[in-house]
Amino acid sequence: GAIITTKDVHLSYGSHEALHGISLDFKENELTALLGPSGCGKSTFLRCLNRMNDDIPNIKITGNIRFEGKNIYSPKMDLVWLRKEVGMVFQQPAPFPFSVYKNIAYGLQLEGIRDKELIDQRVEESLKQAAIWNEVKDDLNRNAQDFSGGQQQRICIARALAVHPKVVLLDEPTSALDPISSSEVEETLANLKHEFTFIMVTHNLQQASRISDKTAFLMNGNLIEYGPTE
Ligand code: ADP
Ligand code: ADP
């Protein structure tokens, strides 16, 4: 079934309407690529799905967006909970400027997990899922920002996965990386895609066709086409 549903989403930045009524559902355990030319509203739409754009001045969002049936724009919505369930990975790898271990443990501690053994276990599990464990296991105390761009991005993916989200939003996760790092991150996502629900913004048609199950094509703030990627 659908884990996120969106219906007639309009979004304006001041007087500029960037989304003109998008209705699109995301199925569980699929990777959906949001594809389209620069400026068409991909990133704007993605950020609506966990309310990452709430604090932009003069932003106006109407329509209906539900996660597991709950209206995420309801005043009752717990944003800390929502952003744990619907995590995010950005274009620029941005690990916190402290150790690899602490990058992952931090989110777990925010969730109230205090058990050191459980934290250790989640750190290892998530770094393995993100296919970075072998490269960092002897350097868990090293500053995460000392690693290469591709390694940093896989650390960020591990950080997102460690809190056991249901959905991970990815905003151009490989476009700041060199080609080799980019294919490593792509392969990591491809291997995980049926354990999580991924929604990935990309402007790269080849990338979408290599790893996504579904593709949504946006143009000028409208959804033009949606269906199985092939
Ligand atoms: P894409 O991700 O497809 O490149 P964006 O969602 O970033 O597109 O942008 C869609 C449109 O909204 C563009 O016209 C862009 O200039 C505009 N836009 C994006 N973010 C903001 C913002 N914070 N304030 C005003 N306009 C914005
Ligand atoms: P619920 O009954 O599930 O608490 P409602 O549908 O009554 O939620 O919506 C609660 C509030 O959130 C209303 O003020 C509504 O206008 C606003 N709202 C609903 N969906 C959106 C959305 N996608 N963007 C912005 N505001 C929204």
XYZ file of C-alpha atoms and ligand atoms in Angstrom:
284
model
C 0.000 0.000 0.000
C 0.875 3.679 -0.050
C 2.873 4.970 2.903
C 2.736 8.635 1.858
C -0.186 10.129 -0.030
C -0.307 13.641 -1.423
C -3.374 15.298 -2.880
C -3.602 18.566 -4.778
C -0.487 20.095 -3.202
C -0.032 23.754 -4.072
C 2.973 25.623 -2.741
C 3.858 29.291 -3.082
C 6.947 31.230 -2.095
C 5.368 34.655 -1.639
C 3.546 35.352 -4.909
C 5.473 32.695 -6.858
C 3.558 29.415 -7.089
C 6.162 26.630 -7.369
C 3.808 23.612 -7.161
C 0.487 23.708 -9.032
C -1.541 20.895 -7.513
C 0.472 17.685 -7.247
C -1.228 14.410 -6.331
C 1.095 11.458 -5.985
C 1.234 8.409 -3.706
C 4.373 6.573 -2.637
C 4.283 2.826 -2.120
C 6.033 1.104 0.727
C 9.455 -0.463 0.051
C 9.842 1.102 -3.350
C 12.362 3.611 -4.619
C 10.627 6.463 -6.399
C 12.703 8.894 -8.443
C 11.468 12.488 -8.730
C 12.849 13.559 -12.069
C 12.673 16.783 -14.030
C 14.612 19.847 -15.155
C 16.268 22.237 -12.737
C 13.769 24.554 -11.047
C 10.693 22.392 -11.751
C 9.918 21.954 -8.043
C 11.404 18.523 -7.209
C 13.231 19.629 -4.095
C 10.319 21.838 -3.014
C 7.910 18.900 -3.246
C 10.328 16.518 -1.487
C 10.661 18.916 1.444
C 6.893 19.020 1.915
C 6.924 15.317 2.754
C 8.545 15.770 6.170
C 7.852 19.494 6.575
C 11.474 20.480 6.084
C 10.386 23.781 4.523
C 8.115 24.928 7.368
C 10.248 27.846 8.460
C 10.711 29.529 5.075
C 9.103 32.994 5.384
C 5.980 33.615 3.238
C 5.662 29.960 2.241
C 2.102 28.769 1.742
C 1.203 25.129 1.336
C -2.297 23.815 0.692
C -3.584 20.365 -0.098
C -3.345 17.165 1.838
C -0.276 15.153 2.698
C -0.567 12.016 4.789
C 2.052 9.702 6.241
C 0.568 6.368 7.285
C -2.850 8.007 6.987
C -2.023 10.884 9.353
C -2.301 14.444 8.069
C 1.242 15.712 8.549
C 0.076 19.337 8.429
C -2.351 18.797 11.283
C -1.573 21.027 14.296
C -1.453 17.790 16.279
C 1.448 16.412 14.257
C 4.602 15.715 16.288
C 7.398 17.024 14.047
C 10.165 15.258 15.967
C 8.365 11.958 15.428
C 7.608 12.771 11.761
C 11.243 13.548 10.983
C 12.385 10.352 12.686
C 9.935 8.314 10.590
C 10.668 10.292 7.422
C 14.429 10.953 7.355
C 16.470 13.039 4.959
C 19.783 12.903 3.080
C 21.012 16.063 1.354
C 22.971 16.796 -1.806
C 26.075 18.032 0.001
C 27.298 15.318 2.360
C 27.010 17.036 5.738
C 28.085 14.840 8.609
C 28.323 16.668 11.937
C 31.893 17.835 12.718
C 32.514 15.083 15.226
C 33.347 11.389 15.223
C 31.717 8.825 12.946
C 30.419 7.044 16.047
C 28.866 10.177 17.489
C 27.282 11.123 14.158
C 25.205 7.946 14.353
C 24.769 7.780 18.131
C 23.474 11.342 18.366
C 20.097 10.627 16.731
C 19.674 7.503 18.829
C 20.315 9.470 22.021
C 17.754 12.085 20.918
C 15.312 9.200 20.649
C 16.011 8.402 24.287
C 18.155 5.330 23.697
C 20.699 5.160 26.528
C 21.798 1.508 26.413
C 25.432 1.603 25.215
C 25.266 -1.923 23.828
C 22.161 -1.124 21.797
C 23.770 2.076 20.486
C 26.929 0.154 19.488
C 24.780 -2.406 17.738
C 22.785 0.221 15.809
C 25.991 2.051 14.827
C 27.426 -1.140 13.355
C 24.153 -2.213 11.734
C 23.538 1.122 10.010
C 27.135 1.538 8.822
C 26.934 -1.969 7.354
C 23.621 -1.178 5.650
C 25.182 1.926 4.136
C 28.145 -0.178 2.931
C 30.697 1.947 4.786
C 31.444 -0.252 7.826
C 34.615 -1.854 6.434
C 36.040 1.562 5.610
C 35.385 3.135 9.023
C 35.289 0.322 11.583
C 38.869 0.955 12.747
C 38.350 4.738 12.744
C 35.027 5.236 14.521
C 36.564 7.990 16.645
C 37.862 9.902 13.657
C 36.072 13.091 12.623
C 33.495 12.163 9.970
C 34.448 15.221 7.940
C 37.960 13.785 7.426
C 36.639 11.118 5.071
C 36.144 11.472 1.302
C 32.934 12.969 -0.083
C 31.510 9.578 -1.043
C 32.375 8.109 2.355
C 30.795 11.109 4.087
C 27.607 10.623 2.082
C 27.427 6.943 3.072
C 27.979 8.002 6.721
C 25.026 10.385 6.291
C 22.925 7.551 4.861
C 23.905 5.402 7.879
C 22.954 8.263 10.197
C 19.537 8.484 8.521
C 18.980 4.702 8.702
C 20.120 4.230 12.309
C 16.893 5.572 13.824
C 14.923 3.023 11.775
C 12.923 5.426 9.608
C 10.106 4.157 7.408
C 10.877 6.595 4.595
C 14.121 8.296 3.563
C 14.013 11.404 1.377
C 17.138 11.924 -0.726
C 17.761 15.266 -2.427
C 20.225 14.706 -5.298
C 22.337 12.427 -3.059
C 25.047 11.784 -5.649
C 25.267 14.982 -7.658
C 28.022 16.510 -5.500
C 30.174 13.354 -5.770
C 32.822 12.164 -8.211
C 31.666 9.399 -10.620
C 33.140 6.505 -8.606
C 31.711 7.699 -5.280
C 28.446 8.397 -7.030
C 28.131 4.830 -8.290
C 29.047 3.496 -4.826
C 26.249 5.511 -3.229
C 23.870 4.490 -6.012
C 24.679 0.817 -5.494
C 24.200 1.209 -1.740
C 20.708 2.612 -2.317
C 19.869 -0.072 -4.878
C 20.786 -2.808 -2.382
C 18.625 -1.318 0.378
C 15.644 -0.216 -1.615
C 13.271 -3.002 -0.659
C 13.937 -2.605 3.081
C 13.003 1.084 3.152
C 10.870 3.467 1.180
C 13.144 5.863 -0.682
C 12.046 9.010 -2.469
C 14.956 10.450 -4.432
C 15.224 13.710 -6.310
C 17.539 13.450 -9.283
C 18.000 15.241 -12.578
C 19.839 12.199 -13.922
C 17.629 10.057 -16.159
C 20.201 7.237 -16.336
C 20.418 7.109 -12.559
C 16.633 6.964 -12.234
C 16.445 4.173 -14.788
C 19.215 2.180 -13.069
C 17.819 2.128 -9.554
C 14.241 3.352 -9.232
C 11.078 1.253 -9.208
C 8.819 4.191 -10.034
C 9.512 7.496 -11.692
C 7.564 10.714 -11.324
C 8.338 13.379 -13.872
C 7.796 16.998 -12.874
C 7.796 20.045 -15.095
C 7.067 23.665 -14.126
C 5.508 22.612 -10.821
C 3.230 19.995 -12.357
C 3.353 16.214 -12.286
C 3.594 15.264 -15.975
C 3.942 11.509 -15.748
C 4.169 8.757 -13.138
C 4.618 5.023 -13.459
C 6.981 2.043 -13.342
C 10.427 3.260 -14.364
C 10.771 0.851 -17.308
P 14.269 21.703 -8.396
O 14.515 20.934 -7.145
O 13.405 20.953 -9.370
O 15.510 22.221 -9.036
P 13.189 23.721 -6.612
O 12.143 22.993 -5.864
O 14.491 23.935 -5.946
O 13.385 22.990 -8.025
O 12.624 25.132 -7.062
C 11.348 25.292 -7.664
C 11.079 26.783 -7.863
O 10.916 27.418 -6.610
C 12.196 27.527 -8.569
O 11.604 28.537 -9.356
C 12.969 28.134 -7.425
O 13.635 29.297 -7.817
C 11.885 28.429 -6.421
N 12.363 28.363 -5.012
C 12.942 27.295 -4.415
N 13.219 27.545 -3.124
C 12.805 28.827 -2.886
C 12.791 29.682 -1.747
N 13.283 29.275 -0.555
N 12.276 30.915 -1.878
C 11.765 31.330 -3.073
N 11.737 30.574 -4.163
C 12.242 29.348 -4.102
P -6.762 16.590 11.168
O -8.266 16.621 11.140
O -6.178 15.261 10.686
O -6.165 17.072 12.440
P -7.059 18.658 9.158
O -7.278 18.021 7.821
O -8.200 19.241 9.895
O -6.249 17.638 10.084
O -5.966 19.816 8.967
C -5.454 20.502 10.076
C -4.935 21.849 9.626
O -3.814 21.681 8.754
C -5.956 22.668 8.858
O -5.826 24.015 9.301
C -5.564 22.534 7.402
O -5.903 23.680 6.662
C -4.054 22.392 7.524
N -3.523 21.588 6.433
C -3.951 20.385 6.026
N -3.196 19.902 5.028
C -2.271 20.857 4.800
C -1.180 20.984 3.898
N -0.855 20.027 3.023
N -0.435 22.099 3.975
C -0.720 23.056 4.843
N -1.719 23.027 5.715
C -2.481 21.935 5.697
